[in-house]
Structures are given as structure tokens and as C-alpha cells.
PDB file of C-alpha atoms in Angstrom:
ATOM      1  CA  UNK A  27     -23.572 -14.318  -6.541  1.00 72.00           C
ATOM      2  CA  UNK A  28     -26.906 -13.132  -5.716  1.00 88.00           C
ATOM      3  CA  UNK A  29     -28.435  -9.298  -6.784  1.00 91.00           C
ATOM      4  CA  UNK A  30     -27.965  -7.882  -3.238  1.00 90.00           C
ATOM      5  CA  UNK A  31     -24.288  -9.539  -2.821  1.00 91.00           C
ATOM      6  CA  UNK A  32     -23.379  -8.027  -6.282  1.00 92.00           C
ATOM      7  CA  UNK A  33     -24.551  -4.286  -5.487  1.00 94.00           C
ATOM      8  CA  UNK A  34     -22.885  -4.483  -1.927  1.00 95.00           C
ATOM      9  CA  UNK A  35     -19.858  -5.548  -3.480  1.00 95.00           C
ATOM     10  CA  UNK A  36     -20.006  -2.622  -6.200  1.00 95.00           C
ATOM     11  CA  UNK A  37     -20.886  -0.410  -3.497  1.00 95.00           C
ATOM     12  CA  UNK A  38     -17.472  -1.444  -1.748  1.00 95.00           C
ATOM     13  CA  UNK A  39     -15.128  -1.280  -4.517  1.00 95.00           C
ATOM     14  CA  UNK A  40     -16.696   2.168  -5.596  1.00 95.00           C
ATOM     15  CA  UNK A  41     -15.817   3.465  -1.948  1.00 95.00           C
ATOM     16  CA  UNK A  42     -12.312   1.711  -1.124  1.00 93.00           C
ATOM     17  CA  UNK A  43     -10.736   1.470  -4.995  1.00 92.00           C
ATOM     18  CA  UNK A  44      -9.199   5.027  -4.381  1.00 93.00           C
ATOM     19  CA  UNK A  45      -7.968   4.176  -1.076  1.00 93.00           C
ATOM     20  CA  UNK A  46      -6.671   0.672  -2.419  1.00 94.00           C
ATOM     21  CA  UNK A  47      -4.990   2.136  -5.251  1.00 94.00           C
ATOM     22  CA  UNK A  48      -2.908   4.421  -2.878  1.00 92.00           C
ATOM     23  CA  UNK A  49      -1.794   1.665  -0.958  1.00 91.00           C
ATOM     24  CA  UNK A  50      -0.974  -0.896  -3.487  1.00 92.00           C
ATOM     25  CA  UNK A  51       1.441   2.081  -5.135  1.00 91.00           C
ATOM     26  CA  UNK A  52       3.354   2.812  -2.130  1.00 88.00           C
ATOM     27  CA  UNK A  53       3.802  -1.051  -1.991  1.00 86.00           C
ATOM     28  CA  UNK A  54       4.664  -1.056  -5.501  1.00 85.00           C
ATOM     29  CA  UNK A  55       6.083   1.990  -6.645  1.00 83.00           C
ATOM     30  CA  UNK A  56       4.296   1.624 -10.521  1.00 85.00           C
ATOM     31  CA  UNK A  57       1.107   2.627 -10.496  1.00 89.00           C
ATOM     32  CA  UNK A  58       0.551   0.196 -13.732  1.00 91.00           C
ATOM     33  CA  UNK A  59       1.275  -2.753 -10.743  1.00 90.00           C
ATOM     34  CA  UNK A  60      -0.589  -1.085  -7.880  1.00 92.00           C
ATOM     35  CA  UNK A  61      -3.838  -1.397 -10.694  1.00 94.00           C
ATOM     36  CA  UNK A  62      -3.038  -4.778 -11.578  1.00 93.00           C
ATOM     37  CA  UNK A  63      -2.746  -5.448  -7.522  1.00 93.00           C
ATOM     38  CA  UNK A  64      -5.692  -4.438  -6.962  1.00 95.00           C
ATOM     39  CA  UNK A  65      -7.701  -5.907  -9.584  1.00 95.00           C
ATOM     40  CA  UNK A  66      -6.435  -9.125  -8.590  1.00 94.00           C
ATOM     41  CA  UNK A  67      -7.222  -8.270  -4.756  1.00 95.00           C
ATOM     42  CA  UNK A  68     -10.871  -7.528  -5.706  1.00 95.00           C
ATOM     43  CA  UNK A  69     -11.292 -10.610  -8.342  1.00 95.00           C
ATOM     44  CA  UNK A  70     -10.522 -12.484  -5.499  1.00 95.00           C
ATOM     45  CA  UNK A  71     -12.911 -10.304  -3.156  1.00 95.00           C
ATOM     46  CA  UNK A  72     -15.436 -11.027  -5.481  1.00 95.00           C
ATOM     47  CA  UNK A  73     -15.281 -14.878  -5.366  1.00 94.00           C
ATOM     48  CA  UNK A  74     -14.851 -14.578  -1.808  1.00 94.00           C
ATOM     49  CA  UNK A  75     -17.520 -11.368  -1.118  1.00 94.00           C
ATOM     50  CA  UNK A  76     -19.505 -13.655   1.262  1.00 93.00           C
ATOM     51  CA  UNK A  77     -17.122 -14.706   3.668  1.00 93.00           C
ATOM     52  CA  UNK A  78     -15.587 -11.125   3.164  1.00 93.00           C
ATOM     53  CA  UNK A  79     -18.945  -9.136   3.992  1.00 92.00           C
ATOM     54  CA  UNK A  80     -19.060 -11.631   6.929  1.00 92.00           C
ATOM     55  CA  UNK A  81     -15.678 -10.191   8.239  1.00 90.00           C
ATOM     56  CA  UNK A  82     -15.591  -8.397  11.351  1.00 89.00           C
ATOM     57  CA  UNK A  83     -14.015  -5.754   8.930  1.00 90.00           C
ATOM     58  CA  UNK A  84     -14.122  -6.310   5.197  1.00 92.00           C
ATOM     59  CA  UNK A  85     -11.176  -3.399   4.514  1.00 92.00           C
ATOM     60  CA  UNK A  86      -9.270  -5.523   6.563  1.00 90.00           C
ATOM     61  CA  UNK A  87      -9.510  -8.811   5.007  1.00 93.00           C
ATOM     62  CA  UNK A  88      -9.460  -6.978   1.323  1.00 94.00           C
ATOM     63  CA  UNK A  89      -6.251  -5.584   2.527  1.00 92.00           C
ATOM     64  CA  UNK A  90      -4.695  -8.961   3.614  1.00 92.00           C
ATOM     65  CA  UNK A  91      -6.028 -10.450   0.076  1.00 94.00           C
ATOM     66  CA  UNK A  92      -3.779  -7.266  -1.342  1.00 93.00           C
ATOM     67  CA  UNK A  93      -0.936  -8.017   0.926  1.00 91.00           C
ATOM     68  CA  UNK A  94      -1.017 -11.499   0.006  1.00 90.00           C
ATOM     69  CA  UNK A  95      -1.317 -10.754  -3.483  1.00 90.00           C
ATOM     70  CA  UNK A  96       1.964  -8.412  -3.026  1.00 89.00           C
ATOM     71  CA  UNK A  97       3.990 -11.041  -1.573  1.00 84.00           C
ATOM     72  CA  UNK A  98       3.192 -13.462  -4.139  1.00 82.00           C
ATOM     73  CA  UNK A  99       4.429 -11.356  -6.856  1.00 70.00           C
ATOM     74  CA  UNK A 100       7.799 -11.369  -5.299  1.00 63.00           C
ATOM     75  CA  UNK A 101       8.052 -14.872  -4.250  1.00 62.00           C
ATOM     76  CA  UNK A 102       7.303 -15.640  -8.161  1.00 58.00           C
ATOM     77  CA  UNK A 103       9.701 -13.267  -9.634  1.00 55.00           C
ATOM     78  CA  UNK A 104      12.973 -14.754 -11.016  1.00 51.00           C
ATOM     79  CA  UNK A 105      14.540 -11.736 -11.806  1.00 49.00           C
ATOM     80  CA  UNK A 106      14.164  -9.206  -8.589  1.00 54.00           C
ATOM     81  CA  UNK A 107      12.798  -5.639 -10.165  1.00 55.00           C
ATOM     82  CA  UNK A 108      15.021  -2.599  -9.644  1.00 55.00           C
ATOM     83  CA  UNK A 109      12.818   0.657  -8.440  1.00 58.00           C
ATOM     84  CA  UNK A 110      13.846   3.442 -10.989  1.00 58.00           C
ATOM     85  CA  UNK A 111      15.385   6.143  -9.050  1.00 58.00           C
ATOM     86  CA  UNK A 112      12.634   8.708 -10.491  1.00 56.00           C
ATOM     87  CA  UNK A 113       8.608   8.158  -9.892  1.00 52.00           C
ATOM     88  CA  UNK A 114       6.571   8.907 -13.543  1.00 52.00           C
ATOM     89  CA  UNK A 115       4.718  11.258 -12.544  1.00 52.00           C
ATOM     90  CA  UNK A 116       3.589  14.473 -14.091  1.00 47.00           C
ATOM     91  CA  UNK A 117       4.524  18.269 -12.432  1.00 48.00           C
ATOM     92  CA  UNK A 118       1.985  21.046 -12.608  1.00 50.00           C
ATOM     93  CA  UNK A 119       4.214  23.678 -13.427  1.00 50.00           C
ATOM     94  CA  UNK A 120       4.343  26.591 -10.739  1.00 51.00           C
ATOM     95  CA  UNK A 121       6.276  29.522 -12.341  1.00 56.00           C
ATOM     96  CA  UNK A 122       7.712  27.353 -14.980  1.00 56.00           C
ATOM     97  CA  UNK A 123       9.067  25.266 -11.837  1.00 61.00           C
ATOM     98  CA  UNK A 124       8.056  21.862 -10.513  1.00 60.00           C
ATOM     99  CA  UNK A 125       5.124  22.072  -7.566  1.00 63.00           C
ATOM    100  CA  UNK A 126       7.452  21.926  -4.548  1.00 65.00           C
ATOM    101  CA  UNK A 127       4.972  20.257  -2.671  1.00 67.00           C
ATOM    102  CA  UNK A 128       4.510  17.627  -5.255  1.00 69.00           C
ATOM    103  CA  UNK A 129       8.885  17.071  -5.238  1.00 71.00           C
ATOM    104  CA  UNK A 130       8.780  16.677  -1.506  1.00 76.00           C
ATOM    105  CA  UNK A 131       6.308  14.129  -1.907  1.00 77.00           C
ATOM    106  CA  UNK A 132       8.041  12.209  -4.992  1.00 79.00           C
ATOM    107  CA  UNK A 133      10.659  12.288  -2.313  1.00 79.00           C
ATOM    108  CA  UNK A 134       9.318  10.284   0.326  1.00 81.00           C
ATOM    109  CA  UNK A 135       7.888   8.284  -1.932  1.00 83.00           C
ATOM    110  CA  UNK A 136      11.442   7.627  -3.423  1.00 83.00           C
ATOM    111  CA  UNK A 137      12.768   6.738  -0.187  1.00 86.00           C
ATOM    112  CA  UNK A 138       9.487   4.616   0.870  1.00 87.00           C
ATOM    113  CA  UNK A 139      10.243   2.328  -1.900  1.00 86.00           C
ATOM    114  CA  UNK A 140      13.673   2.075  -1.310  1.00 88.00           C
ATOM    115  CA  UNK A 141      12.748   0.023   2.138  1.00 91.00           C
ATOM    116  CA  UNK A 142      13.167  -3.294   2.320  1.00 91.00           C
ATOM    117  CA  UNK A 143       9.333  -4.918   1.343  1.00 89.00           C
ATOM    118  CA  UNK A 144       7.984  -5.887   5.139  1.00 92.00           C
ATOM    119  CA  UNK A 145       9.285  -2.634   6.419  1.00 93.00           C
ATOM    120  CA  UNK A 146       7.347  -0.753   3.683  1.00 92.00           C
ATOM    121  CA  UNK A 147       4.161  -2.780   4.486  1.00 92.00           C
ATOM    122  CA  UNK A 148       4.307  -1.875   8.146  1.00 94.00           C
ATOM    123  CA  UNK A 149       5.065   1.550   7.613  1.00 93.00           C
ATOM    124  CA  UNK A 150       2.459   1.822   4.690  1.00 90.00           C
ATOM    125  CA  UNK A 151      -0.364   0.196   7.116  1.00 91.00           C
ATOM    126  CA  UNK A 152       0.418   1.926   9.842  1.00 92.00           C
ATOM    127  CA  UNK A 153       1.591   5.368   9.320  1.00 90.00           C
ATOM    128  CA  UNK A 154      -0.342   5.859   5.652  1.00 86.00           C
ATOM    129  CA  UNK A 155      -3.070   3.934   6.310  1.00 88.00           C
ATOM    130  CA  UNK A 156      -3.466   4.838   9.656  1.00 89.00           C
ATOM    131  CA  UNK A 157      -4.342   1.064  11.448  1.00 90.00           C
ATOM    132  CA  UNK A 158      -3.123   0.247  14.944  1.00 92.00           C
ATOM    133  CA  UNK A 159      -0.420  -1.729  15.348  1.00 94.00           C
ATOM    134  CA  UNK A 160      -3.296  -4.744  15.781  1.00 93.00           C
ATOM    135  CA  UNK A 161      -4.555  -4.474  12.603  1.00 91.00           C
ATOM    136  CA  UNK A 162      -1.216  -4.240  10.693  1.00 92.00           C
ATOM    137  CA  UNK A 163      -0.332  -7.363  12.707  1.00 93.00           C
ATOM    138  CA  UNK A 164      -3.105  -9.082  11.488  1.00 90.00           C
ATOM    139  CA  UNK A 165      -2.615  -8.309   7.793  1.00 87.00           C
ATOM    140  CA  UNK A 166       0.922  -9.369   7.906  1.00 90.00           C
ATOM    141  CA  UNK A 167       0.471 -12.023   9.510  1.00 90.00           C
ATOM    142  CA  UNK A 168       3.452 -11.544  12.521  1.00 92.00           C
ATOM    143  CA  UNK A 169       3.143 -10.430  16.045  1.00 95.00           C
ATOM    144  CA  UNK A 170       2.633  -6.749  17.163  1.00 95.00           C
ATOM    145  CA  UNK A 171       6.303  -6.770  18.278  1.00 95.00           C
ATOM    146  CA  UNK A 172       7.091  -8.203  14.231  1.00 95.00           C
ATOM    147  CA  UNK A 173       5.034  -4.763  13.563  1.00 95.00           C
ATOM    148  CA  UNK A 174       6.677  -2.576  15.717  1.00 95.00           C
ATOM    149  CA  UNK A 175      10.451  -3.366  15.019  1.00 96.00           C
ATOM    150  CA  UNK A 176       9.593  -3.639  11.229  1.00 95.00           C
ATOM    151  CA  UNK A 177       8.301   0.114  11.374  1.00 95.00           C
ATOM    152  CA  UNK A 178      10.783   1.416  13.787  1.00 95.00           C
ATOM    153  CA  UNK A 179      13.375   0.226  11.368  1.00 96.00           C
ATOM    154  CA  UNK A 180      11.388   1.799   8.595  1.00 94.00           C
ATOM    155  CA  UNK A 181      11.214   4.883  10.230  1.00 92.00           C
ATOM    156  CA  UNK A 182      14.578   5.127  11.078  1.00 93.00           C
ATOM    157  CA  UNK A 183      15.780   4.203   7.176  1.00 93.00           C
ATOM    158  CA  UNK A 184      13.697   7.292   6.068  1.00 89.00           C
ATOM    159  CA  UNK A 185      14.925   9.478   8.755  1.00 88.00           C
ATOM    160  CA  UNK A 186      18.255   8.615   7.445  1.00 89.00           C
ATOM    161  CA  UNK A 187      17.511   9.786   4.036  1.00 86.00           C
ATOM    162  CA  UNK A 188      18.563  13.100   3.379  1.00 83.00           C
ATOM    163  CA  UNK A 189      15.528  14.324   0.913  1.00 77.00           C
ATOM    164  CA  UNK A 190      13.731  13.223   4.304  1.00 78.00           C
ATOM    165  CA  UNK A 191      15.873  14.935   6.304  1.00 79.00           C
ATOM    166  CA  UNK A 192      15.460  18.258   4.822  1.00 77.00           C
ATOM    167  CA  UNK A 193      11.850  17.784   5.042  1.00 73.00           C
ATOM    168  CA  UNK A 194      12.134  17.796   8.525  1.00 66.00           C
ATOM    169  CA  UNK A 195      15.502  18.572  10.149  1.00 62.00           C
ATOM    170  CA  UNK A 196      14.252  19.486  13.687  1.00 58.00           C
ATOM    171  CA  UNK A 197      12.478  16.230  14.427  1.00 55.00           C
ATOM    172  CA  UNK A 198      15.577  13.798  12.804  1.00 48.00           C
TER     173      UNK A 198
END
């Protein structure tokens, strides 16, 4: 890789890591995976970074490597991991309580990761990450109708939970 290609592509990962990071732990639910997901996502950027810069949209096809990546991980597990019912994160005591903003949000994390893994992709990419329905389709790989039933029936899994629920009881 050339000069220039190398301090675009440090450019990039200084400005999208953070937001790749988010994603890959609401696919994962460990944030010791989501790093390792990502690292492998931009190792494979990196021997890629020409065809990638080239992209109509380089977040996009660094987010299908990290999809891809994803998948592969479960296709190659033997043994299917269990999500722990509790996320490890740390509290920042409020009163000697836990943050209540911070539980709500360990909730619907909770019940994000307890979807089924295409349903949590297509609600991750569209509804966290914010891409139309297009996009998500294209990082998938399946149709925009694939997209659309796959996050309606996400949706409607985490309006069933009831830490979701409470969250939110008018709009249920």
C-alpha cells in the first residue's frame, strides 16, 4: 500500500472505529468479540482499502466485511454460545443506586441480543445505525422485503419484552 492509501485508511478507521465498535457489540453482545470483529473487519479493509475507497460508500462495504465477518463466526462455531442474561458493564453510582438511564439501556440491550441473529442485524442497521432499508438490504445480502419482515419481527420481539414494555407502555 502506497503513503497516501495508508493515511486515508488511518484517517477512516480513526473516524468510523467508534461507530464500528457500537455496532459489532449489539451484534455480539461481548464487547471483547465486537473488538475482535472489528479488527478482523478492518485487517481485511486494509488488504482490500483500494477497491474499498473505490466504493460508492466505503462505510458500507466495511460494514458488509463486518457482517460477513459476524456470520462466519457462527457458521464455524460447534458449540452455539449462550448470551449471559446480564451485560458486564460498569454503573456510575447515582445515590448509591445504579444510573437508571444506564439500566434501561442494559435492558434493551438484553432483549436486542436475545433476537434471533438476522433479526438483530436488520434492526441494528436500520434502527441503530440509521440506513434505509436499501442499504441494510445490501449489507445482508436479501431483498428489501427480507429487510423489512426481518425488522418487523424484531420489533415486534422487543415490544413483547416487558423491560421494553415499561420503557414505553403507550406506544406497545
Amino acid at each position: 500500500m502506497e503513503e497516501a492509501e495508508e493515511r486515508e485508511f488511518r484517517h477512516y478507521v480513526l473516524a468510523r472505529r467508534d461507530t464500528l465498535l457500537r455496532e459489532a457489540y449489539l451484534l455480539t453482545g461481548d464487547g471483547h468479540l465486537a473488538e475482535d470483529l472489528v479488527q478482523t473487519a478492518l485487517a481485511k479493509a486494509y488488504v482490500a482499502w483500494r477497491r474499498v475507497a473505490a466504493a460508492d460508500s466505503p462505510d458500507a462495504y466495511v460494514r458488509r466485511i463486518l457482517i460477513n465477518a459476524h456470520h462466519s463466526v457462527h457458521r464455524r462455531q460447534r458449540v452455539r454460545e449462550l448470551l449471559t442474561g446480564s451485560v458486564p458493564e460498569v454503573f456510575a453510582p447515582v445515590g448509591g443506586q445504579a444510573d437508571p438511564a444506564s439500566v434501561e439501556r442494559l435492558d434493551v440491550i438484553r432483549a436486542l441480543l436475545a433476537l434471533p441473529l438476522r433479526q438483530r442485524t436488520a434492526v441494528v442497521l436500520r434502527y441503530w445505525a440509521d440506513l434505509p432499508e436499501g442499504q441494510v438490504a445490501a449489507v445482508m445480502g436479501c431483498s428489501v422485503g427480507a429487510v423489512r419482515s426481518q425488522a418487523h419481527r424484531g420489533l415486534e420481539r422487543l415490544r413483547a419484552e416487558p423491560a421494553v414494555r415499561r420503557l414505553a407502555p403507550g406506544r406497545v
